[in-house]
Short mmCIF file of N, CA and C in Angstrom, two decimals:
data_model
loop_
_atom_site.label_atom_id
_atom_site.label_comp_id
_atom_site.label_asym_id
_atom_site.label_seq_id
_atom_site.Cartn_x
_atom_site.Cartn_y
_atom_site.Cartn_z
N UNK A 1 7.95 60.81 31.95
CA UNK A 1 6.89 59.87 31.69
C UNK A 1 6.87 59.46 30.22
N UNK A 2 7.34 60.32 29.37
CA UNK A 2 7.38 60.02 27.95
C UNK A 2 8.33 58.86 27.69
N UNK A 3 9.50 58.87 28.32
CA UNK A 3 10.46 57.77 28.16
C UNK A 3 9.90 56.45 28.66
N UNK A 4 9.23 56.45 29.76
CA UNK A 4 8.65 55.23 30.32
C UNK A 4 7.57 54.65 29.42
N UNK A 5 6.76 55.56 28.86
CA UNK A 5 5.68 55.11 27.99
C UNK A 5 6.22 54.53 26.68
N UNK A 6 7.23 55.13 26.09
CA UNK A 6 7.78 54.61 24.84
C UNK A 6 8.55 53.32 25.07
N UNK A 7 9.17 53.18 26.24
CA UNK A 7 9.85 51.92 26.56
C UNK A 7 8.86 50.77 26.67
N UNK A 8 7.70 51.04 27.28
CA UNK A 8 6.66 50.02 27.40
C UNK A 8 6.11 49.64 26.02
N UNK A 9 5.91 50.61 25.16
CA UNK A 9 5.43 50.34 23.80
C UNK A 9 6.46 49.51 23.03
N UNK A 10 7.73 49.83 23.21
CA UNK A 10 8.79 49.09 22.52
C UNK A 10 8.81 47.62 22.98
N UNK A 11 8.64 47.40 24.28
CA UNK A 11 8.60 46.02 24.80
C UNK A 11 7.40 45.27 24.21
N UNK A 12 6.25 45.93 24.12
CA UNK A 12 5.06 45.28 23.56
C UNK A 12 5.28 44.91 22.09
N UNK A 13 5.95 45.79 21.35
CA UNK A 13 6.23 45.52 19.94
C UNK A 13 7.18 44.33 19.81
N UNK A 14 8.23 44.31 20.62
CA UNK A 14 9.21 43.21 20.58
C UNK A 14 8.53 41.89 20.97
N UNK A 15 7.73 41.91 22.03
CA UNK A 15 7.02 40.69 22.45
C UNK A 15 6.04 40.23 21.36
N UNK A 16 5.34 41.16 20.73
CA UNK A 16 4.41 40.82 19.65
C UNK A 16 5.14 40.20 18.47
N UNK A 17 6.28 40.76 18.09
CA UNK A 17 7.07 40.20 16.99
C UNK A 17 7.61 38.81 17.35
N UNK A 18 8.10 38.64 18.57
CA UNK A 18 8.62 37.34 18.99
C UNK A 18 7.51 36.29 18.98
N UNK A 19 6.33 36.66 19.43
CA UNK A 19 5.19 35.73 19.41
C UNK A 19 4.79 35.36 18.00
N UNK A 20 4.81 36.34 17.10
CA UNK A 20 4.47 36.08 15.69
C UNK A 20 5.49 35.16 15.05
N UNK A 21 6.77 35.41 15.28
CA UNK A 21 7.83 34.56 14.74
C UNK A 21 7.68 33.13 15.27
N UNK A 22 7.41 32.99 16.57
CA UNK A 22 7.24 31.65 17.15
C UNK A 22 6.05 30.93 16.52
N UNK A 23 4.95 31.63 16.30
CA UNK A 23 3.77 31.02 15.68
C UNK A 23 4.06 30.58 14.25
N UNK A 24 4.77 31.41 13.49
CA UNK A 24 5.11 31.07 12.10
C UNK A 24 6.03 29.84 12.07
N UNK A 25 7.01 29.80 12.96
CA UNK A 25 7.92 28.65 13.02
C UNK A 25 7.14 27.38 13.34
N UNK A 26 6.24 27.44 14.30
CA UNK A 26 5.43 26.27 14.64
C UNK A 26 4.55 25.84 13.47
N UNK A 27 3.96 26.78 12.77
CA UNK A 27 3.13 26.44 11.61
C UNK A 27 3.92 25.72 10.53
N UNK A 28 5.11 26.22 10.22
CA UNK A 28 5.91 25.59 9.17
C UNK A 28 6.54 24.28 9.60
N UNK A 29 6.68 24.04 10.88
CA UNK A 29 7.27 22.78 11.33
C UNK A 29 6.21 21.70 11.52
N UNK A 30 4.92 22.05 11.44
CA UNK A 30 3.86 21.06 11.58
C UNK A 30 3.84 20.18 10.34
N UNK A 31 3.96 18.87 10.54
CA UNK A 31 4.02 17.94 9.42
C UNK A 31 2.63 17.38 9.14
N UNK A 32 2.24 17.50 7.89
CA UNK A 32 0.96 16.93 7.46
C UNK A 32 1.24 15.76 6.55
N UNK A 33 0.25 14.90 6.40
CA UNK A 33 0.41 13.75 5.51
C UNK A 33 -0.86 13.56 4.72
N UNK A 34 -0.70 13.38 3.41
CA UNK A 34 -1.85 13.07 2.56
C UNK A 34 -1.87 11.60 2.21
N UNK A 35 -0.90 10.83 2.71
CA UNK A 35 -0.79 9.42 2.37
C UNK A 35 -1.49 8.53 3.38
N UNK A 36 -2.17 9.10 4.38
CA UNK A 36 -2.87 8.29 5.37
C UNK A 36 -1.97 7.96 6.54
N UNK A 37 -2.43 7.09 7.43
CA UNK A 37 -1.66 6.75 8.61
C UNK A 37 -0.35 6.06 8.26
N UNK A 38 0.63 6.18 9.14
CA UNK A 38 1.95 5.64 8.86
C UNK A 38 1.97 4.11 8.79
N UNK A 39 0.98 3.44 9.34
CA UNK A 39 0.95 1.99 9.29
C UNK A 39 0.34 1.46 8.01
N UNK A 40 -0.11 2.32 7.14
CA UNK A 40 -0.66 1.88 5.86
C UNK A 40 -2.09 2.35 5.69
N UNK A 41 -2.57 2.33 4.47
CA UNK A 41 -3.91 2.80 4.20
C UNK A 41 -4.97 1.84 4.71
N UNK A 42 -6.18 2.33 4.76
CA UNK A 42 -7.30 1.55 5.28
C UNK A 42 -7.47 0.25 4.51
N UNK A 43 -7.24 0.25 3.19
CA UNK A 43 -7.47 -0.93 2.37
C UNK A 43 -6.44 -2.03 2.54
N UNK A 44 -5.34 -1.73 3.22
CA UNK A 44 -4.27 -2.71 3.37
C UNK A 44 -4.72 -3.84 4.30
N UNK A 45 -4.43 -5.08 3.93
CA UNK A 45 -4.83 -6.24 4.73
C UNK A 45 -3.58 -7.00 5.19
N UNK A 46 -3.68 -7.73 6.29
CA UNK A 46 -2.52 -8.51 6.73
C UNK A 46 -2.21 -9.62 5.72
N UNK A 47 -0.92 -9.84 5.44
CA UNK A 47 -0.57 -10.89 4.49
C UNK A 47 -0.83 -12.28 5.05
N UNK A 48 -1.00 -13.24 4.15
CA UNK A 48 -1.17 -14.64 4.55
C UNK A 48 -2.50 -15.19 4.10
N UNK A 49 -2.78 -16.41 4.56
CA UNK A 49 -4.01 -17.12 4.19
C UNK A 49 -5.23 -16.40 4.76
N UNK A 50 -6.26 -16.27 3.94
CA UNK A 50 -7.53 -15.71 4.37
C UNK A 50 -8.52 -16.87 4.35
N UNK A 51 -9.15 -17.15 5.47
CA UNK A 51 -10.12 -18.24 5.52
C UNK A 51 -11.45 -17.72 5.01
N UNK A 52 -11.96 -18.28 3.91
CA UNK A 52 -13.24 -17.81 3.37
C UNK A 52 -14.37 -18.04 4.38
N UNK A 53 -15.42 -17.22 4.29
CA UNK A 53 -16.58 -17.38 5.17
C UNK A 53 -17.19 -18.76 4.98
N UNK A 54 -17.65 -19.33 6.07
CA UNK A 54 -18.31 -20.62 6.00
C UNK A 54 -17.36 -21.80 5.98
N UNK A 55 -16.07 -21.57 6.09
CA UNK A 55 -15.12 -22.67 6.13
C UNK A 55 -14.32 -22.57 7.40
N UNK A 56 -13.70 -23.65 7.77
CA UNK A 56 -12.89 -23.64 8.97
C UNK A 56 -11.44 -23.42 8.59
N UNK A 57 -10.67 -22.95 9.55
CA UNK A 57 -9.24 -22.73 9.33
C UNK A 57 -8.56 -24.07 9.13
N UNK A 58 -7.45 -24.11 8.39
CA UNK A 58 -6.74 -25.36 8.20
C UNK A 58 -6.27 -25.93 9.53
N UNK A 59 -6.23 -27.25 9.60
CA UNK A 59 -5.76 -27.94 10.80
C UNK A 59 -4.34 -27.53 11.11
N UNK A 60 -4.04 -27.24 12.37
CA UNK A 60 -2.68 -26.88 12.75
C UNK A 60 -1.73 -28.03 12.52
N UNK A 61 -2.23 -29.27 12.60
CA UNK A 61 -1.38 -30.43 12.41
C UNK A 61 -1.18 -30.81 10.96
N UNK A 62 -1.87 -30.14 10.04
CA UNK A 62 -1.75 -30.47 8.63
C UNK A 62 -0.50 -29.81 8.07
N UNK A 63 0.26 -30.58 7.34
CA UNK A 63 1.47 -30.03 6.74
C UNK A 63 1.08 -29.17 5.55
N UNK A 64 1.92 -28.18 5.16
CA UNK A 64 1.60 -27.30 4.04
C UNK A 64 1.33 -28.04 2.76
N UNK A 65 1.96 -29.17 2.54
CA UNK A 65 1.80 -29.89 1.29
C UNK A 65 0.60 -30.82 1.27
N UNK A 66 -0.06 -31.02 2.40
CA UNK A 66 -1.19 -31.95 2.45
C UNK A 66 -2.32 -31.44 1.58
N UNK A 67 -2.91 -32.32 0.80
CA UNK A 67 -4.02 -31.96 -0.07
C UNK A 67 -3.59 -31.17 -1.29
N UNK A 68 -2.32 -31.18 -1.61
CA UNK A 68 -1.84 -30.40 -2.75
C UNK A 68 -2.23 -31.05 -4.06
N UNK A 69 -2.49 -30.22 -5.03
CA UNK A 69 -2.78 -30.70 -6.37
C UNK A 69 -1.47 -30.98 -7.08
N UNK A 70 -1.56 -31.47 -8.31
CA UNK A 70 -0.36 -31.87 -9.05
C UNK A 70 0.57 -30.70 -9.33
N UNK A 71 0.07 -29.47 -9.36
CA UNK A 71 0.92 -28.32 -9.65
C UNK A 71 1.63 -27.82 -8.39
N UNK A 72 1.45 -28.45 -7.28
CA UNK A 72 2.15 -28.05 -6.08
C UNK A 72 1.36 -27.07 -5.24
N UNK A 73 0.09 -26.82 -5.56
CA UNK A 73 -0.73 -25.89 -4.79
C UNK A 73 -1.83 -26.62 -4.07
N UNK A 74 -2.61 -25.91 -3.30
CA UNK A 74 -3.70 -26.51 -2.57
C UNK A 74 -4.78 -27.03 -3.52
N UNK A 75 -5.47 -28.11 -3.13
CA UNK A 75 -6.50 -28.70 -3.96
C UNK A 75 -7.79 -27.91 -3.89
N UNK A 76 -8.18 -27.48 -2.70
CA UNK A 76 -9.41 -26.73 -2.52
C UNK A 76 -9.18 -25.24 -2.69
N UNK A 77 -10.27 -24.47 -2.68
CA UNK A 77 -10.10 -23.03 -2.83
C UNK A 77 -9.38 -22.44 -1.62
N UNK A 78 -8.37 -21.66 -1.89
CA UNK A 78 -7.60 -20.97 -0.87
C UNK A 78 -7.41 -19.53 -1.33
N UNK A 79 -7.64 -18.60 -0.44
CA UNK A 79 -7.41 -17.19 -0.74
C UNK A 79 -6.30 -16.70 0.18
N UNK A 80 -5.34 -16.00 -0.39
CA UNK A 80 -4.21 -15.49 0.38
C UNK A 80 -3.91 -14.05 -0.02
N UNK A 81 -3.58 -13.26 0.99
CA UNK A 81 -3.14 -11.88 0.74
C UNK A 81 -1.64 -11.87 0.56
N UNK A 82 -1.17 -11.09 -0.38
CA UNK A 82 0.26 -10.85 -0.52
C UNK A 82 0.69 -9.78 0.46
N UNK A 83 1.97 -9.50 0.50
CA UNK A 83 2.47 -8.43 1.34
C UNK A 83 2.18 -7.10 0.66
N UNK A 84 2.11 -6.04 1.45
CA UNK A 84 1.95 -4.69 0.91
C UNK A 84 3.34 -4.21 0.49
N UNK A 85 3.53 -4.03 -0.80
CA UNK A 85 4.83 -3.64 -1.36
C UNK A 85 4.81 -2.18 -1.76
N UNK A 86 5.77 -1.43 -1.29
CA UNK A 86 5.84 0.00 -1.61
C UNK A 86 6.42 0.20 -3.00
N UNK A 87 5.71 0.92 -3.85
CA UNK A 87 6.22 1.19 -5.20
C UNK A 87 6.79 2.60 -5.31
N UNK A 88 7.01 3.25 -4.18
CA UNK A 88 7.54 4.60 -4.17
C UNK A 88 6.45 5.66 -4.09
N UNK A 89 5.21 5.29 -4.38
CA UNK A 89 4.08 6.21 -4.32
C UNK A 89 3.04 5.75 -3.32
N UNK A 90 3.23 4.55 -2.79
CA UNK A 90 2.30 3.98 -1.82
C UNK A 90 2.33 2.47 -1.92
N UNK A 91 1.50 1.81 -1.11
CA UNK A 91 1.50 0.35 -1.09
C UNK A 91 0.72 -0.26 -2.25
N UNK A 92 1.23 -1.39 -2.72
CA UNK A 92 0.54 -2.21 -3.72
C UNK A 92 0.39 -3.58 -3.06
N UNK A 93 -0.86 -4.04 -2.93
CA UNK A 93 -1.10 -5.34 -2.30
C UNK A 93 -2.21 -6.05 -3.06
N UNK A 94 -2.03 -7.36 -3.23
CA UNK A 94 -3.03 -8.15 -3.95
C UNK A 94 -3.51 -9.31 -3.08
N UNK A 95 -4.64 -9.85 -3.48
CA UNK A 95 -5.20 -11.06 -2.88
C UNK A 95 -5.37 -12.06 -4.02
N UNK A 96 -4.89 -13.28 -3.80
CA UNK A 96 -4.93 -14.32 -4.83
C UNK A 96 -5.81 -15.47 -4.36
N UNK A 97 -6.68 -15.96 -5.25
CA UNK A 97 -7.50 -17.12 -4.95
C UNK A 97 -7.05 -18.27 -5.84
N UNK A 98 -6.82 -19.42 -5.20
CA UNK A 98 -6.35 -20.62 -5.90
C UNK A 98 -7.38 -21.72 -5.67
N UNK A 99 -7.74 -22.40 -6.75
CA UNK A 99 -8.68 -23.51 -6.65
C UNK A 99 -8.23 -24.62 -7.59
N UNK A 100 -8.20 -25.84 -7.09
CA UNK A 100 -7.80 -27.01 -7.87
C UNK A 100 -6.44 -26.80 -8.54
N UNK A 101 -5.52 -26.22 -7.79
CA UNK A 101 -4.16 -26.07 -8.30
C UNK A 101 -3.98 -24.99 -9.34
N UNK A 102 -4.96 -24.08 -9.48
CA UNK A 102 -4.87 -23.00 -10.46
C UNK A 102 -5.21 -21.67 -9.81
N UNK A 103 -4.53 -20.62 -10.25
CA UNK A 103 -4.87 -19.26 -9.81
C UNK A 103 -6.14 -18.88 -10.56
N UNK A 104 -7.22 -18.62 -9.82
CA UNK A 104 -8.49 -18.31 -10.46
C UNK A 104 -8.90 -16.85 -10.31
N UNK A 105 -8.25 -16.13 -9.38
CA UNK A 105 -8.59 -14.72 -9.21
C UNK A 105 -7.42 -13.98 -8.58
N UNK A 106 -7.23 -12.74 -9.02
CA UNK A 106 -6.23 -11.84 -8.44
C UNK A 106 -6.94 -10.50 -8.27
N UNK A 107 -6.96 -10.00 -7.05
CA UNK A 107 -7.65 -8.75 -6.75
C UNK A 107 -6.70 -7.79 -6.05
N UNK A 108 -6.68 -6.55 -6.50
CA UNK A 108 -5.88 -5.53 -5.83
C UNK A 108 -6.59 -5.14 -4.54
N UNK A 109 -5.88 -5.25 -3.41
CA UNK A 109 -6.42 -4.90 -2.10
C UNK A 109 -6.05 -3.47 -1.75
N UNK A 110 -4.84 -3.05 -2.12
CA UNK A 110 -4.38 -1.69 -1.85
C UNK A 110 -3.55 -1.20 -3.03
N UNK A 111 -3.80 0.05 -3.40
CA UNK A 111 -3.05 0.72 -4.47
C UNK A 111 -2.83 2.16 -4.06
N UNK A 112 -1.77 2.80 -4.55
CA UNK A 112 -1.57 4.21 -4.25
C UNK A 112 -2.78 5.04 -4.70
N UNK A 113 -3.11 6.06 -3.94
CA UNK A 113 -4.34 6.82 -4.17
C UNK A 113 -4.16 8.16 -4.87
N UNK A 114 -2.92 8.60 -5.11
CA UNK A 114 -2.76 9.91 -5.75
C UNK A 114 -3.24 9.85 -7.20
N UNK A 115 -3.55 11.00 -7.77
CA UNK A 115 -4.12 11.08 -9.11
C UNK A 115 -3.25 10.45 -10.19
N UNK A 116 -1.95 10.69 -10.12
CA UNK A 116 -1.03 10.14 -11.11
C UNK A 116 -1.04 8.61 -11.05
N UNK A 117 -0.97 8.05 -9.84
CA UNK A 117 -0.98 6.59 -9.68
C UNK A 117 -2.31 6.00 -10.13
N UNK A 118 -3.40 6.68 -9.85
CA UNK A 118 -4.71 6.17 -10.28
C UNK A 118 -4.78 6.05 -11.80
N UNK A 119 -4.23 7.07 -12.50
CA UNK A 119 -4.24 7.02 -13.98
C UNK A 119 -3.40 5.85 -14.47
N UNK A 120 -2.22 5.66 -13.90
CA UNK A 120 -1.35 4.56 -14.32
C UNK A 120 -2.00 3.22 -13.99
N UNK A 121 -2.49 3.09 -12.77
CA UNK A 121 -3.05 1.81 -12.31
C UNK A 121 -4.33 1.42 -13.03
N UNK A 122 -5.08 2.40 -13.52
CA UNK A 122 -6.33 2.06 -14.21
C UNK A 122 -6.09 1.20 -15.44
N UNK A 123 -4.94 1.36 -16.08
CA UNK A 123 -4.61 0.51 -17.22
C UNK A 123 -3.70 -0.64 -16.87
N UNK A 124 -2.77 -0.41 -15.94
CA UNK A 124 -1.76 -1.42 -15.63
C UNK A 124 -2.29 -2.57 -14.79
N UNK A 125 -3.09 -2.29 -13.78
CA UNK A 125 -3.54 -3.34 -12.86
C UNK A 125 -4.40 -4.40 -13.55
N UNK A 126 -5.38 -4.03 -14.38
CA UNK A 126 -6.14 -5.07 -15.09
C UNK A 126 -5.25 -5.92 -16.00
N UNK A 127 -4.28 -5.28 -16.62
CA UNK A 127 -3.37 -6.02 -17.51
C UNK A 127 -2.48 -6.97 -16.70
N UNK A 128 -1.98 -6.50 -15.56
CA UNK A 128 -1.16 -7.37 -14.70
C UNK A 128 -1.99 -8.55 -14.20
N UNK A 129 -3.25 -8.31 -13.84
CA UNK A 129 -4.14 -9.38 -13.39
C UNK A 129 -4.28 -10.44 -14.49
N UNK A 130 -4.55 -10.01 -15.73
CA UNK A 130 -4.70 -10.96 -16.84
C UNK A 130 -3.41 -11.75 -17.05
N UNK A 131 -2.26 -11.09 -16.93
CA UNK A 131 -0.98 -11.78 -17.14
C UNK A 131 -0.71 -12.82 -16.06
N UNK A 132 -1.05 -12.50 -14.80
CA UNK A 132 -0.86 -13.47 -13.71
C UNK A 132 -1.76 -14.68 -13.96
N UNK A 133 -3.01 -14.44 -14.33
CA UNK A 133 -3.94 -15.55 -14.59
C UNK A 133 -3.46 -16.40 -15.77
N UNK A 134 -2.92 -15.77 -16.80
CA UNK A 134 -2.43 -16.51 -17.96
C UNK A 134 -1.15 -17.28 -17.63
N UNK A 135 -0.24 -16.65 -16.90
CA UNK A 135 1.05 -17.28 -16.58
C UNK A 135 0.94 -18.27 -15.43
N UNK A 136 -0.11 -18.12 -14.62
CA UNK A 136 -0.28 -18.94 -13.42
C UNK A 136 0.93 -18.82 -12.49
N UNK A 137 1.50 -17.62 -12.45
CA UNK A 137 2.64 -17.34 -11.57
C UNK A 137 2.80 -15.83 -11.46
N UNK A 138 3.75 -15.43 -10.63
CA UNK A 138 4.07 -14.00 -10.48
C UNK A 138 5.08 -13.55 -11.52
N UNK A 139 5.52 -14.44 -12.37
CA UNK A 139 6.52 -14.12 -13.39
C UNK A 139 5.82 -13.51 -14.60
N UNK A 140 5.58 -12.19 -14.51
CA UNK A 140 4.89 -11.48 -15.59
C UNK A 140 5.78 -10.36 -16.11
N UNK A 141 5.50 -9.92 -17.32
CA UNK A 141 6.26 -8.84 -17.93
C UNK A 141 5.96 -7.52 -17.23
N UNK A 142 6.98 -6.68 -17.15
CA UNK A 142 6.82 -5.33 -16.61
C UNK A 142 6.11 -4.49 -17.65
N UNK A 143 5.15 -3.70 -17.22
CA UNK A 143 4.40 -2.85 -18.14
C UNK A 143 5.12 -1.52 -18.27
N UNK A 144 5.41 -1.15 -19.50
CA UNK A 144 6.09 0.12 -19.78
C UNK A 144 5.25 1.27 -19.25
N UNK A 145 5.87 2.18 -18.52
CA UNK A 145 5.16 3.30 -17.92
C UNK A 145 4.62 2.99 -16.54
N UNK A 146 4.66 1.73 -16.15
CA UNK A 146 4.18 1.31 -14.83
C UNK A 146 5.17 0.33 -14.21
N UNK A 147 6.44 0.60 -14.39
CA UNK A 147 7.48 -0.32 -13.94
C UNK A 147 7.42 -0.56 -12.43
N UNK A 148 7.34 0.51 -11.65
CA UNK A 148 7.34 0.34 -10.19
C UNK A 148 6.10 -0.40 -9.72
N UNK A 149 4.96 -0.09 -10.31
CA UNK A 149 3.72 -0.79 -9.96
C UNK A 149 3.82 -2.25 -10.37
N UNK A 150 4.34 -2.53 -11.55
CA UNK A 150 4.47 -3.91 -12.03
C UNK A 150 5.34 -4.74 -11.08
N UNK A 151 6.46 -4.17 -10.68
CA UNK A 151 7.39 -4.90 -9.80
C UNK A 151 6.76 -5.14 -8.43
N UNK A 152 6.11 -4.12 -7.86
CA UNK A 152 5.47 -4.27 -6.56
C UNK A 152 4.31 -5.26 -6.63
N UNK A 153 3.55 -5.23 -7.71
CA UNK A 153 2.42 -6.14 -7.91
C UNK A 153 2.93 -7.58 -7.96
N UNK A 154 3.98 -7.81 -8.72
CA UNK A 154 4.54 -9.16 -8.85
C UNK A 154 5.08 -9.67 -7.51
N UNK A 155 5.73 -8.80 -6.73
CA UNK A 155 6.23 -9.21 -5.40
C UNK A 155 5.09 -9.58 -4.47
N UNK A 156 4.00 -8.81 -4.51
CA UNK A 156 2.85 -9.10 -3.67
C UNK A 156 2.17 -10.41 -4.09
N UNK A 157 2.06 -10.62 -5.40
CA UNK A 157 1.49 -11.88 -5.91
C UNK A 157 2.35 -13.05 -5.42
N UNK A 158 3.67 -12.92 -5.55
CA UNK A 158 4.55 -14.01 -5.13
C UNK A 158 4.41 -14.30 -3.64
N UNK A 159 4.27 -13.27 -2.83
CA UNK A 159 4.09 -13.46 -1.38
C UNK A 159 2.78 -14.20 -1.10
N UNK A 160 1.72 -13.86 -1.84
CA UNK A 160 0.45 -14.56 -1.65
C UNK A 160 0.56 -16.02 -2.08
N UNK A 161 1.25 -16.27 -3.19
CA UNK A 161 1.43 -17.65 -3.66
C UNK A 161 2.27 -18.44 -2.66
N UNK A 162 3.31 -17.81 -2.11
CA UNK A 162 4.12 -18.48 -1.09
C UNK A 162 3.29 -18.81 0.15
N UNK A 163 2.43 -17.87 0.58
CA UNK A 163 1.58 -18.10 1.75
C UNK A 163 0.62 -19.26 1.51
N UNK A 164 0.17 -19.40 0.26
CA UNK A 164 -0.78 -20.47 -0.08
C UNK A 164 -0.05 -21.76 -0.46
N UNK A 165 1.28 -21.75 -0.41
CA UNK A 165 2.10 -22.91 -0.78
C UNK A 165 1.79 -23.37 -2.20
N UNK A 166 1.71 -22.38 -3.10
CA UNK A 166 1.42 -22.66 -4.49
C UNK A 166 2.72 -22.59 -5.29
N UNK A 167 3.04 -23.71 -5.97
CA UNK A 167 4.28 -23.76 -6.75
C UNK A 167 4.20 -22.95 -8.02
N UNK A 168 3.04 -22.93 -8.68
CA UNK A 168 2.83 -22.14 -9.89
C UNK A 168 3.78 -22.53 -11.01
N UNK A 169 3.73 -21.77 -12.07
CA UNK A 169 4.60 -22.01 -13.22
C UNK A 169 3.98 -23.00 -14.18
N UNK A 170 4.34 -22.88 -15.43
CA UNK A 170 3.77 -23.75 -16.46
C UNK A 170 4.56 -25.00 -16.63
#
């Protein structure tokens, strides 16, 4: 009976160890994400023209150039979202408002949320906004220390300008 009892104890120990190893393997193989859902963060918006409240959508029969101002952009106020551009730390997306053929506002819709990116973006994004408004185009200087953000910001601005059919440039 001693042999039978020790054999049963040995099986219980082996089964307990196998169960523990399986649980540890499952724990380490579980993938977590701190970057949010795989389709993009909550703040990300679909690219293209945004119809402001209280206005109607553009006529489907209207050509993109209809009502354009002398600079090649829309005459009335138009707001457009750029594409969400990955800067390696997360998406960078802007919204551009154009009125009377001029860029009058640039707003960041989505930016990377990690602490390092927040520190960089707190100085870089306002500066990039001022440069876009001054240049009236996406052709802005890259900010030292924020190269990836600068490039992604400029690509998103250009996508918004393209969606709004804004020629831009001085």
